[in-house]
PDB file of C-alpha atoms in Angstrom:
ATOM      1  CA  MET A 860       5.625  -3.117  68.447  1.00 88.00           C
ATOM      2  CA  PHE A 861       7.973  -3.662  65.310  1.00 87.00           C
ATOM      3  CA  GLU A 862      10.944  -2.016  67.686  1.00 90.00           C
ATOM      4  CA  ARG A 863      10.094  -4.435  70.267  1.00 93.00           C
ATOM      5  CA  PHE A 864      10.796  -7.289  67.822  1.00 92.00           C
ATOM      6  CA  LEU A 865      13.542  -5.816  66.291  1.00 92.00           C
ATOM      7  CA  GLU A 866      14.896  -5.090  70.607  1.00 93.00           C
ATOM      8  CA  ARG A 867      14.171  -8.923  70.785  1.00 94.00           C
ATOM      9  CA  GLN A 868      16.067 -10.227  67.173  1.00 94.00           C
ATOM     10  CA  GLN A 869      19.109  -8.305  68.745  1.00 95.00           C
ATOM     11  CA  ALA A 870      18.703  -9.320  72.070  1.00 96.00           C
ATOM     12  CA  LEU A 871      18.297 -13.128  70.691  1.00 95.00           C
ATOM     13  CA  LEU A 872      22.098 -12.064  68.157  1.00 95.00           C
ATOM     14  CA  ASP A 873      23.627 -11.042  71.815  1.00 96.00           C
ATOM     15  CA  GLU A 874      23.170 -14.183  72.789  1.00 96.00           C
ATOM     16  CA  LEU A 875      23.939 -16.807  69.792  1.00 96.00           C
ATOM     17  CA  GLY A 876      26.969 -14.466  70.126  1.00 96.00           C
ATOM     18  CA  GLN A 877      27.838 -15.428  73.373  1.00 96.00           C
ATOM     19  CA  GLN A 878      26.577 -18.668  73.041  1.00 96.00           C
ATOM     20  CA  LYS A 879      28.775 -19.130  70.436  1.00 96.00           C
ATOM     21  CA  ASN A 880      32.083 -17.608  72.267  1.00 96.00           C
ATOM     22  CA  HIS A 881      31.126 -20.632  74.996  1.00 96.00           C
ATOM     23  CA  SER A 882      31.149 -22.949  71.693  1.00 95.00           C
ATOM     24  CA  ARG A 883      34.904 -21.479  70.823  1.00 96.00           C
ATOM     25  CA  GLN A 884      35.957 -21.246  74.537  1.00 97.00           C
ATOM     26  CA  GLN A 885      34.631 -25.826  74.701  1.00 96.00           C
ATOM     27  CA  LEU A 886      36.769 -26.326  71.467  1.00 96.00           C
ATOM     28  CA  GLU A 887      39.869 -25.079  72.652  1.00 97.00           C
ATOM     29  CA  GLN A 888      39.435 -27.068  76.177  1.00 96.00           C
ATOM     30  CA  HIS A 889      39.126 -30.824  74.560  1.00 96.00           C
ATOM     31  CA  ARG A 890      42.321 -29.145  71.656  1.00 96.00           C
ATOM     32  CA  GLN A 891      44.254 -28.156  74.365  1.00 97.00           C
ATOM     33  CA  ARG A 892      43.171 -31.559  76.070  1.00 95.00           C
ATOM     34  CA  PHE A 893      43.867 -33.872  73.211  1.00 95.00           C
ATOM     35  CA  GLU A 894      47.476 -31.914  73.264  1.00 96.00           C
ATOM     36  CA  ILE A 895      48.337 -32.678  76.656  1.00 95.00           C
ATOM     37  CA  LEU A 896      47.316 -37.149  76.331  1.00 93.00           C
ATOM     38  CA  CYS A 897      48.996 -36.644  73.453  1.00 93.00           C
ATOM     39  CA  GLU A 898      52.058 -35.262  74.572  1.00 92.00           C
ATOM     40  CA  PHE A 899      51.989 -37.554  77.517  1.00 90.00           C
ATOM     41  CA  ASP A 900      51.576 -40.628  75.153  1.00 88.00           C
ATOM     42  CA  GLN A 901      54.986 -39.635  72.919  1.00 88.00           C
ATOM     43  CA  SER A 902      56.509 -39.719  76.499  1.00 88.00           C
ATOM     44  CA  LEU A 903      55.799 -42.963  77.288  1.00 82.00           C
ATOM     45  CA  GLY A 904      57.670 -43.993  74.564  1.00 78.00           C
ATOM     46  CA  GLN A 905      60.617 -43.174  75.064  1.00 79.00           C
ATOM     47  CA  VAL A 906      60.637 -44.655  78.557  1.00 74.00           C
ATOM     48  CA  GLN A 907      63.612 -47.248  78.675  1.00 80.00           C
ATOM     49  CA  SER A 908      63.716 -49.789  81.904  1.00 76.00           C
ATOM     50  CA  HIS A 909      64.620 -53.289  81.007  1.00 78.00           C
ATOM     51  CA  SER A 910      61.479 -54.469  84.083  1.00 85.00           C
ATOM     52  CA  ALA A 911      59.372 -57.005  82.216  1.00 87.00           C
ATOM     53  CA  LEU A 912      56.319 -55.230  85.083  1.00 86.00           C
ATOM     54  CA  PHE A 913      57.114 -51.982  83.747  1.00 84.00           C
ATOM     55  CA  HIS A 914      56.455 -53.143  80.428  1.00 85.00           C
ATOM     56  CA  GLN A 915      53.506 -54.234  80.676  1.00 89.00           C
ATOM     57  CA  ASN A 916      51.680 -51.723  83.374  1.00 88.00           C
ATOM     58  CA  ARG A 917      53.550 -49.228  79.944  1.00 86.00           C
ATOM     59  CA  LEU A 918      51.298 -50.508  77.770  1.00 88.00           C
ATOM     60  CA  ALA A 919      48.364 -50.837  79.480  1.00 92.00           C
ATOM     61  CA  LEU A 920      48.774 -47.462  80.537  1.00 91.00           C
ATOM     62  CA  ARG A 921      49.168 -46.978  76.877  1.00 90.00           C
ATOM     63  CA  GLY A 922      45.890 -49.031  75.607  1.00 93.00           C
ATOM     64  CA  GLN A 923      43.750 -47.173  78.051  1.00 94.00           C
ATOM     65  CA  LEU A 924      45.313 -43.823  76.987  1.00 94.00           C
ATOM     66  CA  GLY A 925      44.839 -44.890  73.723  1.00 93.00           C
ATOM     67  CA  GLU A 926      40.760 -45.272  74.581  1.00 96.00           C
ATOM     68  CA  LEU A 927      41.353 -41.696  76.216  1.00 95.00           C
ATOM     69  CA  LEU A 928      42.993 -39.556  73.095  1.00 96.00           C
ATOM     70  CA  ALA A 929      39.910 -41.725  71.190  1.00 96.00           C
ATOM     71  CA  SER A 930      37.255 -40.178  73.096  1.00 96.00           C
ATOM     72  CA  GLN A 931      39.016 -36.897  73.309  1.00 96.00           C
ATOM     73  CA  ARG A 932      38.744 -35.988  69.377  1.00 96.00           C
ATOM     74  CA  GLN A 933      35.173 -37.262  69.498  1.00 97.00           C
ATOM     75  CA  GLU A 934      34.460 -34.314  71.594  1.00 96.00           C
ATOM     76  CA  MET A 935      36.744 -32.808  69.812  1.00 96.00           C
ATOM     77  CA  GLU A 936      34.348 -33.441  67.060  1.00 96.00           C
ATOM     78  CA  LEU A 937      31.561 -32.995  68.587  1.00 97.00           C
ATOM     79  CA  ALA A 938      32.045 -29.454  70.019  1.00 96.00           C
ATOM     80  CA  GLN A 939      33.408 -28.307  66.540  1.00 97.00           C
ATOM     81  CA  LEU A 940      29.977 -29.522  64.883  1.00 97.00           C
ATOM     82  CA  ASP A 941      28.373 -27.241  67.459  1.00 96.00           C
ATOM     83  CA  LEU A 942      30.908 -24.587  67.257  1.00 96.00           C
ATOM     84  CA  ASN A 943      29.602 -24.746  63.284  1.00 97.00           C
ATOM     85  CA  TYR A 944      25.880 -25.191  63.611  1.00 96.00           C
ATOM     86  CA  GLN A 945      26.419 -21.493  66.221  1.00 96.00           C
ATOM     87  CA  GLN A 946      27.944 -20.069  63.491  1.00 96.00           C
ATOM     88  CA  GLN A 947      25.160 -20.690  61.539  1.00 97.00           C
ATOM     89  CA  MET A 948      22.879 -19.860  63.540  1.00 96.00           C
ATOM     90  CA  LEU A 949      24.539 -16.617  64.772  1.00 96.00           C
ATOM     91  CA  LEU A 950      25.129 -15.957  60.599  1.00 96.00           C
ATOM     92  CA  ARG A 951      20.450 -16.261  60.229  1.00 96.00           C
ATOM     93  CA  GLN A 952      20.055 -14.421  63.358  1.00 95.00           C
ATOM     94  CA  PHE A 953      22.784 -11.511  62.094  1.00 96.00           C
ATOM     95  CA  GLY A 954      20.927 -11.320  58.604  1.00 96.00           C
ATOM     96  CA  LYS A 955      16.977 -11.243  59.799  1.00 95.00           C
ATOM     97  CA  VAL A 956      18.566  -8.369  62.288  1.00 95.00           C
ATOM     98  CA  LYS A 957      20.096  -7.016  59.375  1.00 95.00           C
ATOM     99  CA  GLY A 958      16.925  -7.055  57.672  1.00 95.00           C
ATOM    100  CA  LEU A 959      14.794  -5.879  60.358  1.00 94.00           C
ATOM    101  CA  GLU A 960      16.333  -2.689  60.551  1.00 94.00           C
ATOM    102  CA  GLY A 961      16.488  -1.849  56.319  1.00 95.00           C
ATOM    103  CA  VAL A 962      12.356  -2.597  57.872  1.00 94.00           C
ATOM    104  CA  GLN A 963      12.975   0.484  59.864  1.00 93.00           C
ATOM    105  CA  GLN A 964      14.077   2.517  58.184  1.00 94.00           C
ATOM    106  CA  LYS A 965      12.419   2.333  54.958  1.00 95.00           C
ATOM    107  CA  LYS A 966       9.851   3.388  57.757  1.00 93.00           C
ATOM    108  CA  ASP A 967      11.748   5.650  59.675  1.00 93.00           C
ATOM    109  CA  LYS A 968      12.044   7.624  55.777  1.00 96.00           C
ATOM    110  CA  GLU A 969       8.494   6.945  55.216  1.00 96.00           C
ATOM    111  CA  VAL A 970       7.661   8.388  58.017  1.00 94.00           C
ATOM    112  CA  LEU A 971      10.037  11.462  57.574  1.00 96.00           C
ATOM    113  CA  ARG A 972       8.966  11.795  54.289  1.00 96.00           C
ATOM    114  CA  GLN A 973       5.366  12.031  54.889  1.00 96.00           C
ATOM    115  CA  ASN A 974       5.993  14.497  58.049  1.00 96.00           C
ATOM    116  CA  GLU A 975       7.810  16.950  55.467  1.00 95.00           C
ATOM    117  CA  ARG A 976       4.910  16.232  52.998  1.00 96.00           C
ATOM    118  CA  ARG A 977       2.488  18.130  56.116  1.00 95.00           C
ATOM    119  CA  GLU A 978       4.849  20.432  56.896  1.00 95.00           C
ATOM    120  CA  GLN A 979       4.899  21.762  53.635  1.00 93.00           C
ATOM    121  CA  GLN A 980       1.494  21.452  53.018  1.00 94.00           C
ATOM    122  CA  GLN A 981      -0.064  23.161  56.112  1.00 93.00           C
ATOM    123  CA  LEU A 982       3.184  26.010  54.863  1.00 91.00           C
ATOM    124  CA  ASP A 983       1.992  26.317  51.297  1.00 90.00           C
ATOM    125  CA  GLU A 984      -2.101  26.802  53.155  1.00 90.00           C
ATOM    126  CA  TRP A 985      -0.706  29.754  54.600  1.00 91.00           C
ATOM    127  CA  ILE A 986       0.893  31.252  52.666  1.00 89.00           C
ATOM    128  CA  SER A 987      -2.066  30.962  50.126  1.00 88.00           C
ATOM    129  CA  ALA A 988      -3.960  32.049  53.077  1.00 87.00           C
ATOM    130  CA  ARG A 989      -2.098  35.641  54.095  1.00 84.00           C
ATOM    131  CA  GLY A 990      -2.311  36.294  50.148  1.00 80.00           C
ATOM    132  CA  ARG A 991      -5.874  35.668  50.423  1.00 81.00           C
ATOM    133  CA  SER A 992      -6.005  38.092  53.160  1.00 80.00           C
ATOM    134  CA  GLN A 993      -3.477  41.099  51.696  1.00 78.00           C
ATOM    135  CA  ARG A 994      -5.124  41.576  48.857  1.00 73.00           C
ATOM    136  CA  GLY A 995      -8.668  41.034  51.070  1.00 65.00           C
ATOM    137  CA  PRO A 996     -11.846  40.700  50.218  1.00 62.00           C
ATOM    138  CA  GLY A 997     -12.800  40.558  46.788  1.00 55.00           C
ATOM    139  CA  ARG A 998      -9.670  41.823  45.223  1.00 54.00           C
TER     140      ARG A 998
END
C-alpha cells in the first residue's frame, strides 16, 4: 500500500513538472508577443509623413497598441505568477517524494535486517542441533 502511495506521489511530481514546463512556455510566448508589440510601436514612431490623416491614424494606432502592450504586460505578469506557483508546488512535491523515498529505504533496510537476523537465528539453531546430534544423547 505504501508503495502505491509513493508511486502516486511520484506520478504527481511528474505531472507537476509537465505543468511547470507548460507554464514556462506560456510565459515565453507572452514575452515574445510583448517584444513584437514593442518593436512595432517603435517602428511606428520612426515613420515620417506629412499627411495629417496619416498622423491621426498613427496616433490612434499607437493608442490601441499601448492598450495591447498593457494587456500583454498583464498577461506576462500573470504567467510569471503561475510559473512561480508551479515552481513552489513542484518543490513541495519533490520534498514529499524524497521524504517518502527515505521512509521506504528505512523500511527496506529494516526488513533486510530482520531477514538477516532470522537467517542467523536459524543458522545458530541448526549448528546447535547438529552439535547436539554429533555428541549424541546423554553425552
